[in-house]
CSV table of C-alpha atoms in Angstrom, one decimal:
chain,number,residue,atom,x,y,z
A,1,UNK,CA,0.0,0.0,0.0
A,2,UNK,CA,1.2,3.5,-1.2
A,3,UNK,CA,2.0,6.2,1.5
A,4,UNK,CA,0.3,9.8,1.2
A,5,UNK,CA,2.6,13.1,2.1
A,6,UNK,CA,1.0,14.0,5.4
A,7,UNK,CA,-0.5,17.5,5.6
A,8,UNK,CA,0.5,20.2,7.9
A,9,UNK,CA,-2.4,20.3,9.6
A,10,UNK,CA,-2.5,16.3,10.3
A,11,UNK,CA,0.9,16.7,11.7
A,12,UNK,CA,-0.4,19.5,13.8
A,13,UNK,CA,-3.1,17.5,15.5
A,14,UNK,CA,-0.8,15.0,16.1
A,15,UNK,CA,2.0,16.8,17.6
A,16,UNK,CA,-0.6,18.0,20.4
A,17,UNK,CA,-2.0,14.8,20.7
A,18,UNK,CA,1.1,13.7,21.5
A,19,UNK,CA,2.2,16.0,23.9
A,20,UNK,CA,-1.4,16.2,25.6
A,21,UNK,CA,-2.0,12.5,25.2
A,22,UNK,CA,-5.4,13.1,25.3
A,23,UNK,CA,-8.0,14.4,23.3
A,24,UNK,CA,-9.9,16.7,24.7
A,25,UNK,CA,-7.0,18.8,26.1
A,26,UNK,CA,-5.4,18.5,22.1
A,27,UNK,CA,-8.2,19.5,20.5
A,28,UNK,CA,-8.9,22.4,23.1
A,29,UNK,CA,-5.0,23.4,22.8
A,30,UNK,CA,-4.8,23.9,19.0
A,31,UNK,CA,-8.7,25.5,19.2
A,32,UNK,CA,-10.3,23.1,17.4
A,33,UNK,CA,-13.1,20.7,17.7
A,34,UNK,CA,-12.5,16.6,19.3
A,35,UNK,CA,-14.0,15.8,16.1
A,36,UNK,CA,-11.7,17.3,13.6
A,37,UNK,CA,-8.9,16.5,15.6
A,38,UNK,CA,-9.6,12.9,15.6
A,39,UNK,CA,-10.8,13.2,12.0
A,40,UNK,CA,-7.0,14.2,11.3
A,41,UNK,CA,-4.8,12.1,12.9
A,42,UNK,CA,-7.0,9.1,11.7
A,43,UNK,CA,-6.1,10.7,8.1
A,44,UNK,CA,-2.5,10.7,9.0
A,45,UNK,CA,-2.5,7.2,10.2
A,46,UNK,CA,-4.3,6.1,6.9
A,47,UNK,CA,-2.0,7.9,4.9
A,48,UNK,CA,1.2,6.4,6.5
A,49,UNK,CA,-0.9,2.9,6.7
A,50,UNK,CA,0.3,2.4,10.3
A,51,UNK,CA,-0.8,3.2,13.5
A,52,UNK,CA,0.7,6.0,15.6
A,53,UNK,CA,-1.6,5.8,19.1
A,54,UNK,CA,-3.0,3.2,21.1
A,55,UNK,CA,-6.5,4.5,22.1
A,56,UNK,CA,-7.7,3.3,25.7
A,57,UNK,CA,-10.5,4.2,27.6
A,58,UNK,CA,-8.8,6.8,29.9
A,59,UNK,CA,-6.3,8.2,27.8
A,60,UNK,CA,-3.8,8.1,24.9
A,61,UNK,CA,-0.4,5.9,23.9
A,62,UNK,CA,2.0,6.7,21.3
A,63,UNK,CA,2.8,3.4,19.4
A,64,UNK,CA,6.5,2.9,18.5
A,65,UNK,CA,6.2,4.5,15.0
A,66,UNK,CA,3.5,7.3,16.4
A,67,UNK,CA,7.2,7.9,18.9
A,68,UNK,CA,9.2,8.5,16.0
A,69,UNK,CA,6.3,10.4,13.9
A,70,UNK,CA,6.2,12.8,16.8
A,71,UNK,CA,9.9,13.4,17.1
A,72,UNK,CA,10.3,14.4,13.1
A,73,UNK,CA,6.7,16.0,13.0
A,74,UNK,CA,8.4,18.4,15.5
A,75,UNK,CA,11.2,18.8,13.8
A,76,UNK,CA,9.5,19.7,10.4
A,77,UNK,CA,6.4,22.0,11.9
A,78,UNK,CA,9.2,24.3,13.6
A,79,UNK,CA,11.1,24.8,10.4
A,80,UNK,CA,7.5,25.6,8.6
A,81,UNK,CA,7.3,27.8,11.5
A,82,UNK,CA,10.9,29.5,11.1
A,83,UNK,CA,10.0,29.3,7.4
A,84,UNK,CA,7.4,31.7,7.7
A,85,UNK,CA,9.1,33.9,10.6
A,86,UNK,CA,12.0,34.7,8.1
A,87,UNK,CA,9.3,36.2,4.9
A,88,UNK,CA,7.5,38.0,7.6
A,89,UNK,CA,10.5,39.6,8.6
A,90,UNK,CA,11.6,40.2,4.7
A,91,UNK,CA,8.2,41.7,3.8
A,92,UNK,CA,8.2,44.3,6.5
A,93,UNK,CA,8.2,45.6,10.3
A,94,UNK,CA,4.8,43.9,12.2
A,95,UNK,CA,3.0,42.9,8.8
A,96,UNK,CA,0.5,40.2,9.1
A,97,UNK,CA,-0.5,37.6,11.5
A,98,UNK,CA,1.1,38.1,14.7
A,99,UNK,CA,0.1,35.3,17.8
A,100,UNK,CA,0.3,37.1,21.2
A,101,UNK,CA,0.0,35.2,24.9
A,102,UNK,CA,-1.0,37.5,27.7
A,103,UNK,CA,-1.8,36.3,31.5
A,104,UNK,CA,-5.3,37.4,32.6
A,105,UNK,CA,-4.1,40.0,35.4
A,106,UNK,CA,-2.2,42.0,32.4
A,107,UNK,CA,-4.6,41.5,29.6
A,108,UNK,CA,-7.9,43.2,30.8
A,109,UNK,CA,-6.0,46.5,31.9
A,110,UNK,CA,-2.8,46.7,29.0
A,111,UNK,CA,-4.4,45.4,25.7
A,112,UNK,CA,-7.5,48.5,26.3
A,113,UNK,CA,-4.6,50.7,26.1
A,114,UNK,CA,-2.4,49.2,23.6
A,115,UNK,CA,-4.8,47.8,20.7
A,116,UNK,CA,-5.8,51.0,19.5
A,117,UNK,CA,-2.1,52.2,19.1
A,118,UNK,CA,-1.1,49.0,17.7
A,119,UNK,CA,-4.1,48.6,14.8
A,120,UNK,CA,-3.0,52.6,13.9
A,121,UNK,CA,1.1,52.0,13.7
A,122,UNK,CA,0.7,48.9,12.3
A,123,UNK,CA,-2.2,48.4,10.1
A,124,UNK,CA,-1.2,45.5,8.0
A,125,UNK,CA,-0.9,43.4,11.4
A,126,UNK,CA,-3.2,40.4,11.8
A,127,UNK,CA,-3.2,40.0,15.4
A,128,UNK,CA,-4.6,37.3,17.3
A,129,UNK,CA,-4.8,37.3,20.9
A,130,UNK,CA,-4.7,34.0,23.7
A,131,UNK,CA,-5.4,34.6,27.3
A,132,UNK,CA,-3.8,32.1,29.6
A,133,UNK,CA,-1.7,31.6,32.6
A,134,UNK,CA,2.1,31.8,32.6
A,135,UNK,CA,3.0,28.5,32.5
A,136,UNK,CA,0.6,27.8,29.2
A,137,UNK,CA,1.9,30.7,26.9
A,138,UNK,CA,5.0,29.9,27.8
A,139,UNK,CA,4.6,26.5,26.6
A,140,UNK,CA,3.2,27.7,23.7
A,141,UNK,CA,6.0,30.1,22.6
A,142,UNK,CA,8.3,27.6,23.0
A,143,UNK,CA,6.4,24.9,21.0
A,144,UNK,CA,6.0,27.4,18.3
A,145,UNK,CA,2.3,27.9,18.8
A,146,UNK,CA,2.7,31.7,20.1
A,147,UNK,CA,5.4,34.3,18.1
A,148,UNK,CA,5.2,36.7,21.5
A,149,UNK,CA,4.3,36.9,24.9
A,150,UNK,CA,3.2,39.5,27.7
A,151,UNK,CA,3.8,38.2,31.6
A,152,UNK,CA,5.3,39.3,34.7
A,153,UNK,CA,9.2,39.1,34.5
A,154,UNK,CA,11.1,36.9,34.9
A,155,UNK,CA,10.5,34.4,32.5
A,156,UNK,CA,10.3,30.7,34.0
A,157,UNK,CA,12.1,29.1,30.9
A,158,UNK,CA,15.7,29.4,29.3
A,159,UNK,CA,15.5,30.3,25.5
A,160,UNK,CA,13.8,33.0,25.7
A,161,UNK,CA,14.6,36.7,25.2
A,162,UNK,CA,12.9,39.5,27.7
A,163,UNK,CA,12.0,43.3,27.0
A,164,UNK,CA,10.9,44.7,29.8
A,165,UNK,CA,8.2,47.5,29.4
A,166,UNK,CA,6.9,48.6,33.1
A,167,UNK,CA,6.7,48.2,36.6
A,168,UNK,CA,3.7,48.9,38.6
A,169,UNK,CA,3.4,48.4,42.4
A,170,UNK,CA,1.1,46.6,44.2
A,171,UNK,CA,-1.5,47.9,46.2
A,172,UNK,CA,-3.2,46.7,49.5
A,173,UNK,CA,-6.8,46.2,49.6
A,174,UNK,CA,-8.6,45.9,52.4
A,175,UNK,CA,-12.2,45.9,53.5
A,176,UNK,CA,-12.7,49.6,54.3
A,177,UNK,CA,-13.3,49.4,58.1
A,178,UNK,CA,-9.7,48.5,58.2
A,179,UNK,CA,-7.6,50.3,60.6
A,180,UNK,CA,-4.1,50.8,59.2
A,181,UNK,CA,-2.7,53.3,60.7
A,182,UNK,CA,-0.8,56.0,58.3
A,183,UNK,CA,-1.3,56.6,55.2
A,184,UNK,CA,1.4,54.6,53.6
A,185,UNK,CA,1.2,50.9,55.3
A,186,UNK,CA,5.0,48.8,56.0
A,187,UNK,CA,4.8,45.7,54.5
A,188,UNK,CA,5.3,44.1,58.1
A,189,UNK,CA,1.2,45.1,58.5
A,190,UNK,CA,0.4,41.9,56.4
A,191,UNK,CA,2.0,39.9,59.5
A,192,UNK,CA,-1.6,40.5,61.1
A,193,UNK,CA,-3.8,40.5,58.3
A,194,UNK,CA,-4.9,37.5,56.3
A,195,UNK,CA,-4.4,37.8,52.7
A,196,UNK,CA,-6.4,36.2,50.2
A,197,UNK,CA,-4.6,34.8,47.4
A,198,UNK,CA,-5.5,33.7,43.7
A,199,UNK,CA,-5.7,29.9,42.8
A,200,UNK,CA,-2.6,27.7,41.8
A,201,UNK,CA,-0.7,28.9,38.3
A,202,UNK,CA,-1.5,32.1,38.7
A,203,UNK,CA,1.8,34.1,38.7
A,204,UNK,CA,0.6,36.7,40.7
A,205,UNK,CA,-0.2,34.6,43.4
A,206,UNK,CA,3.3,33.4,43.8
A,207,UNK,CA,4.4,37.1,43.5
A,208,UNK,CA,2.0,38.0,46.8
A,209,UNK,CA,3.3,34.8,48.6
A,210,UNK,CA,6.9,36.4,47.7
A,211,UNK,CA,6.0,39.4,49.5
A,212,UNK,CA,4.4,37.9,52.3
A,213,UNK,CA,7.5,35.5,53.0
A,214,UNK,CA,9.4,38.6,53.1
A,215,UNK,CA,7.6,40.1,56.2
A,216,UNK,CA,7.0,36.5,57.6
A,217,UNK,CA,3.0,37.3,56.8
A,218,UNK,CA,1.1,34.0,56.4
A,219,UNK,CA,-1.8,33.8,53.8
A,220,UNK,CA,-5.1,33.1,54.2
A,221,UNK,CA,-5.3,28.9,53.6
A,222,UNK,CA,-9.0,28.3,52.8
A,223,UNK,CA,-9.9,31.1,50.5
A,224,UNK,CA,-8.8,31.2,47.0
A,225,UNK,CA,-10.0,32.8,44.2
A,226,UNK,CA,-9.7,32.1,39.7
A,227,UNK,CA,-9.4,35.8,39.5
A,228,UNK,CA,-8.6,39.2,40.2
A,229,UNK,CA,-12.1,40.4,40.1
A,230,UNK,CA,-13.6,37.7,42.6
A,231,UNK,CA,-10.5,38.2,44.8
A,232,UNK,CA,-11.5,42.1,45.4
A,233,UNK,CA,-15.8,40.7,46.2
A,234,UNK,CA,-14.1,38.5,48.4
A,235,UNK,CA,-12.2,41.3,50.4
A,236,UNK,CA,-15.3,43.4,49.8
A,237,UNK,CA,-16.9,41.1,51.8
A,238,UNK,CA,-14.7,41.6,54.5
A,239,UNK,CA,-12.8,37.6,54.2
A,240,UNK,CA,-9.2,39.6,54.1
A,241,UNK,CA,-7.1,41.7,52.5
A,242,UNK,CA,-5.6,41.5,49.2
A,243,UNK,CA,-2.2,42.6,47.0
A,244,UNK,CA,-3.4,44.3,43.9
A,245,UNK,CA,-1.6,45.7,40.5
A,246,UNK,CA,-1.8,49.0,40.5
A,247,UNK,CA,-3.2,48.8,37.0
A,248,UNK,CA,-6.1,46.7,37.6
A,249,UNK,CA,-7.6,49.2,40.6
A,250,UNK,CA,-9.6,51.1,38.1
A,251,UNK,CA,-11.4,48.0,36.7
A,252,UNK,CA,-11.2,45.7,39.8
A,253,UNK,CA,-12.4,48.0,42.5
A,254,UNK,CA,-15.3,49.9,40.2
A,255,UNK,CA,-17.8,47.3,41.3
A,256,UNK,CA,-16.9,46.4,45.1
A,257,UNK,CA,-17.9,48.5,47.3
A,258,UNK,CA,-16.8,48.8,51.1
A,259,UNK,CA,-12.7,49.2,50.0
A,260,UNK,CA,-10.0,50.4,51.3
A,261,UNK,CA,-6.8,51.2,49.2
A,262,UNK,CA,-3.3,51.5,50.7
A,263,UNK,CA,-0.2,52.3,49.4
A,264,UNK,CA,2.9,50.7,50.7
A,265,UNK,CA,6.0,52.8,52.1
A,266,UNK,CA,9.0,52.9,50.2
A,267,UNK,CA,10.7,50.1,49.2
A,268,UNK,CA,6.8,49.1,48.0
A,269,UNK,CA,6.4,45.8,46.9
A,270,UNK,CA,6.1,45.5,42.7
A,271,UNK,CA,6.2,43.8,39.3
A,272,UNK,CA,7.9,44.0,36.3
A,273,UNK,CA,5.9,43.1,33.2
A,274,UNK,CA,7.7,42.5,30.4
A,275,UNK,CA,7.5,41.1,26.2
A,276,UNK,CA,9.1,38.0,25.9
A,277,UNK,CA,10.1,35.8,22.7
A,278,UNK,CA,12.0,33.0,21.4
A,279,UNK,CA,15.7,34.1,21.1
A,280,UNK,CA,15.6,31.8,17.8
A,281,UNK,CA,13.3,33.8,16.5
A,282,UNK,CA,14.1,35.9,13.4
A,283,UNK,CA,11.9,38.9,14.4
A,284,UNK,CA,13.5,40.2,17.2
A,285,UNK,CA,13.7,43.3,15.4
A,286,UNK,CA,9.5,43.8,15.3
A,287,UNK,CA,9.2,42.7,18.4
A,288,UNK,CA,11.7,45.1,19.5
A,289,UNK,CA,9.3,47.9,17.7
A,290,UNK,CA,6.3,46.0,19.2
A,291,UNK,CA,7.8,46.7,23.1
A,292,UNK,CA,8.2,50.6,22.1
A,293,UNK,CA,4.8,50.9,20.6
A,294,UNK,CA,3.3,49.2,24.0
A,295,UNK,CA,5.6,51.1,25.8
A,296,UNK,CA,4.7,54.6,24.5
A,297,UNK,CA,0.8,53.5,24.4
A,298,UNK,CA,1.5,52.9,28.1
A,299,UNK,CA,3.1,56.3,28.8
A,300,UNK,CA,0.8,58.3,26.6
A,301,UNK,CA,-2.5,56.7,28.8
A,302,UNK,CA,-1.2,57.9,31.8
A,303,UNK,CA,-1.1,54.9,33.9
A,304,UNK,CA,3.1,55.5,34.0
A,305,UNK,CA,2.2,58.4,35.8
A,306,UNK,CA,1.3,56.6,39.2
A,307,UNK,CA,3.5,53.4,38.5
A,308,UNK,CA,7.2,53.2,37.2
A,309,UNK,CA,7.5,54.1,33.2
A,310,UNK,CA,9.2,52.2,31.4
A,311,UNK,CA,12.2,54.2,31.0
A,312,UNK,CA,12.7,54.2,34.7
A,313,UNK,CA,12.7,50.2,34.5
A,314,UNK,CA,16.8,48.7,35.2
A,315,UNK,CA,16.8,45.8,32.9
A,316,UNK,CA,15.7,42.7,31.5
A,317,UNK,CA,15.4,39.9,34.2
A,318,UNK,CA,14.7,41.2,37.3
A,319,UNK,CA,12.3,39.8,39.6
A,320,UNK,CA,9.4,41.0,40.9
A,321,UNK,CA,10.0,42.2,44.5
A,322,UNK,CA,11.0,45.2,46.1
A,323,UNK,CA,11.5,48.3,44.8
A,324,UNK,CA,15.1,50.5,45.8
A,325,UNK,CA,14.1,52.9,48.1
């Protein structure tokens, strides 16, 4: 029996079947439906008349060959990848599709003030947006699946090359019966307050648990939250206090009543978010232009004014912790 050329699509859908092993997750990770993904590796297995994965009732098996598929389907779908990274860069500076990861406590607050300066400095840019926690658009970048990302700094990966773009602090907020004394609160208040934190993989959550190991605070171990904006109800409703990004009060605290908002004494706690991409990648020149269009969107909106601008900020890498005095 003769062997078809597999697609690139087929060899997509495989390649996340085989690093999901399942799926559901697969199918979900490339945006497409169980169906069609199914549909396609089936195609690809018929095509190479063997079988790649050993389906059980719980979960997925790469076969010996589907082992060796995976490997060189890798191999090829990042030169196709590279491929079209290197005529991008050729036709021009941010022309068409672009794939950009954010985390959700950056998204709602940066890409209001960035997506308008972006669509008019660069109108031939296709840009396609994915909301998800660090470690999943970190993943993606470095499978190929994302050309950018936007996180906190420092990235949790090797490979990958940072441009930082602002600090902001972070914020106390508490319910607003709160006695805190002055009017700029030491980070050693947290030791008797109990803070309410967001659920597992959320970077910020690591970053408050950072700050509170500083002081020796503890955090509040029954109450977690998905997200920003239940995290501020929660303290609205008077279950703790919470650390929030200074550029998420706006939004966040519009809808919750009963807060109280403290700033920290100097050194105040912060982060550092940042544009991150694969230092393989042949565009490091647009992305570069990408960082100072975000950057100058970011200065131009005002929010700099109350945080640190981006020209203030020291250099790529540093961790989010504790500002210099």
């Amino acid at each position: 029996m003769g062997i078809s050329r597999p697609t690139v699509a087929q060899l997509r859908a495989f390649l996340a079947l085989a690093e999901y092993l399942h799926f559901r997750d697969a199918a979900a990770a490339l945006r497409m439906s169980q169906p069609a993904l199914s549909g396609a590796v089936a195609a690809l297995e018929e095509g190479l008349g063997t079988q790649l994965v050993e389906r059980t009732t719980r979960k997925v098996l790469l076969t010996p060959a589907g082992e060796r598929v995976a490997r060189r389907a890798e191999t090829v779908l990042a030169e196709l990848d590279r491929l079209v990274e290197e005529v991008q860069a050729v036709r021009g500076m941010l022309v068409g599709p672009l794939r950009v990861g954010v985390i959700p406590t950056v998204a709602p607050y940066l890409l209001p003030v960035v997506l308008p300066r972006l669509a008019k400095e660069f109108p031939d840019l296709e840009l396609s947006v994915h909301e998800e926690q660090t470690g999943h658009i970190v993943a993606e970048l470095l499978a190929g699946r994302l050309d950018v990302v936007l996180l906190a700094l420092p990235v949790p990966a090797s490979g990958v090359t940072e441009l930082p773009l602002y600090d902001e602090d972070f914020v106390l907020v508490a319910p607003a019966g709160f006695d805190l004394g002055a009017t700029e609160v030491a980070r050693e208040a947290l030791n008797d307050l109990d803070v309410l934190l967001l659920n597992e993989g959320h970077c910020l959550r690591d970053q408050a648990l950072d700050v509170c190991r500083e002081v020796g605070a503890r955090a509040a171990a029954a109450t977690y939250a998905t997200s920003l904006a239940t995290l501020v109800q929660l303290v609205s409703g008077g279950l703790g206090v919470t650390l929030v990004p200074e550029t998420a009060l706006p939004v966040e605290t519009r809808r919750a009543p009963n807060l109280g908002l403290h700033r920290f004494a100097a050194p105040a706690p912060f982060r550092r978010i940042g544009l991150a991409f694969r230092s393989t990648s042949p565009r490091a020149d647009e992305f570069e232009a990408l960082a100072a269009s975000i950057r100058a969107a970011w200065a131009e909106s005002g929010m700099a004014e109350s945080g640190a601008a981006a020209s203030g900020v020291a250099g790529p890498g540093a961790a989010p912790g504790i500002r210099p005095a």
